[in-house]
Amino acid sequence: MKQFEDLRIVEIAGSAAGAYTAKMFADHGATVIKVEPLDGDPLRTEGEPWTLPNGDVVGTTWAYLNTSKQSIFVDQNDHAGLMSLLVEADAVIESSSPEPLISRVDIANNMRLVSARISPFGSSGPYSNYRSNLFTDEAIGGQLYPNGEPSREPIRRPGLHMAYQAGTHGFIGTMAALRVQDLTGRGQIVEISHFEGSATLHQHTTTMWTHGAHILKREGNRQPGSWHPVGVYPCSDGYVQLSLASGVKLMDFLTLAGLTEIAEDPRFKDDYARGAHKDEFDEAFIPWLMEHTAEEIIAIGRSVFAPVGPVPTMLQLLDDPQLSFRDYWREINGSPPLQIPRGPFWISDRDPDPRPPSTPDESISWSDFSDVHAGKHEALPADGPLEGIRILDLTRVWAGPWAGRMLGDLGADVISIEAIFNRGPRDVPDSAAFVSHLYPENEIGERPWNRFGGFNKLHRNRRSVTLNFRDERGRGLFAELVAEADIVIENFSPRVMPQLGFDFEQLKILNPSIIYAAMPGYGSTGPDSERTALGPLIEAGAGLSSMMGYLDTGPYRSGIAWPDPVAGMNSVSALLIALRDREADPNHAGRSIEIAMIEAMGSFVGEELLGAQVRGGNRERMGNRDPFNAPQGLYPCAGDDRWIAISVTSNEEWRALATLADLDSELTALTREDRHARHEELDTLIANYTRSFSPHSLMARLQAAGIIAAVVSDARDLVEDRQLAERDFWAELPHPDVGLRRYPGNAIRLELTPVTYRRTAPTLGQHNNEILGGELGMDSETLETLRRDGVIGEIPPSD
């Protein structure tokens, strides 16, 4: 097996998603050749004008997406020339947006080549010929609908997030296929759909529909659901982000702030009660916030370890003390020199090193690389590319469990190591079902700890073992499991594993080849290392909230906390790199990995960071509008809170839309500049047209006319979507406590070694006997003693 830095990747210029996949390879040391058409990559001008060291002027977005790569210009009609570049390549990346992808690579002539193909909707299904850009990707994928005020249209996240998630999925899929290539000598097609990637990166949205027939709605700057207060709040000198979803943290904060009357109010006595009285809570709380500065509020939060943080701009983020301490920024030469994120994760002995894009080179060849094509020609793994890899998963909530689910889907044996109280108490009030909508048919049931949809959605393809780490016997059993594992992954605060006696150095004593992945919010070092972190807090802290909002408002938060799935995806990416390093060198020592959520999120706003440095500040908040495309926005359709996203990218598309909407000839002839100037007027006219159609029928009508348009999907739309259904996207497995339920599937499609859904989510401690007895050899009497003493168990404690 090749070392990672010996991999040879060809990227055929296409979309931002494909460029990001290739960037992840290049920044971490693989050789990446970017094949551009003779007149250059069409994305070269994206972003603010910036001068490379060689004098070429490119856009900052293009510069960010193409760090560390070498470029070569090739006639796109020269099929033979293109194929000659692929003879010695390990993988080729193709991508397209807004157009469907038409692949130019035939792997039949190179059976060991991995061919990654990234497109808006994939190569099959009723939407396969639809056009989509990142705005409509976010709309149809359900990420846009929960954002913004309930009385207004939803608002998008600014940036290239749908490209980056598809690109990261592309990296994971390509790395998985490269492992199969090494084991068997066979390549395969890897297909990624932006739509499926977006649909799988939800926490509770679709589960609220499949379990409680509830559609997650917009709640402005609040967290939809039962968690409160979580959102961007005003204060005396600007804004502050509160993520006080836990009653314990909130009550500590309120007590120190002198707000005991709020803390003692029976309307706010617990999480579910506050979720049902959000307006009343805010009416009591906001006047106090408006009397204090962000710094004062954050200081109170820090003193009680409560998740409260700033809402910085992009340039303020560059001065963040934690990121500076962590050496997060790298300078890339050019005019002006720019600070760039070093990468979304850190792996010991492998520091990412993003460099400016290179000067196009016509003489590139693979002749300097040794040929190690020979595989073992073993049979294809039946369960997926990671078959045979054992993972001990100690993660909780969302980011870590998402990573574990992905690893399990790819074939790994994932063992969830749970505290017996991990899934909540034995007794749950009936109100929890009606506030959360995450219990089947809104009924708590006899064993609520096994019925919670938020857990079950994220934990398929696992086995569950409960261990009490406060007991020496529980720690001893974990040590035995570590000795036989390949990977340990956790997302505790940085102090937990050392306190338990299981920091990386101790784990290496137990297993010298172990790969240890930690997912702290801010990193294990630095002034913020002990800060409590939740997704919304990280989102604001990484600068995203400061850019998001309506044209006439201040900053907003996302309805779905984006940093959690971002950290989850990047955790899998880092683990696949470390696993390749270990398998390429059997004598290789174990590796430590850190995926700080703030750093992973920083990589997903990288192009905005570069653009802000050249501009001298954030771009103005634009709501759903676009600096180039016009008109672009969300327009009302028939029905309650139904919307369609439309993005006009050319004069031809505008004429088609104007004709359908029966606009007069003067409006039909407007140029892009005219359309920007008269955007508000055109929005009104388009809304008059769209409101008489259902969103799905209008999407089909507009797409048939060549116009980029998509339904703004809510939870029900996703669950019932015909594209997702035809492509068998959903994972449906029977569960003993909830029956057959529909959960998001995996967005990575591997031609020869597909992901597999082998196990439903485990019940609490379901595999204690199987693993502790059958694999560690403990007898039944010893297991019963451990149960009696609370070291293991299958039922949570009663208090």
XYZ file of C-alpha atoms in Angstrom, residues 46 131 224 627 731 759:
6
model
C -14.329 33.489 -8.565
C -29.523 21.997 -13.235
C -35.852 25.035 16.604
C -23.305 39.171 -6.262
C -31.946 3.257 5.246
C -27.446 -3.518 11.881
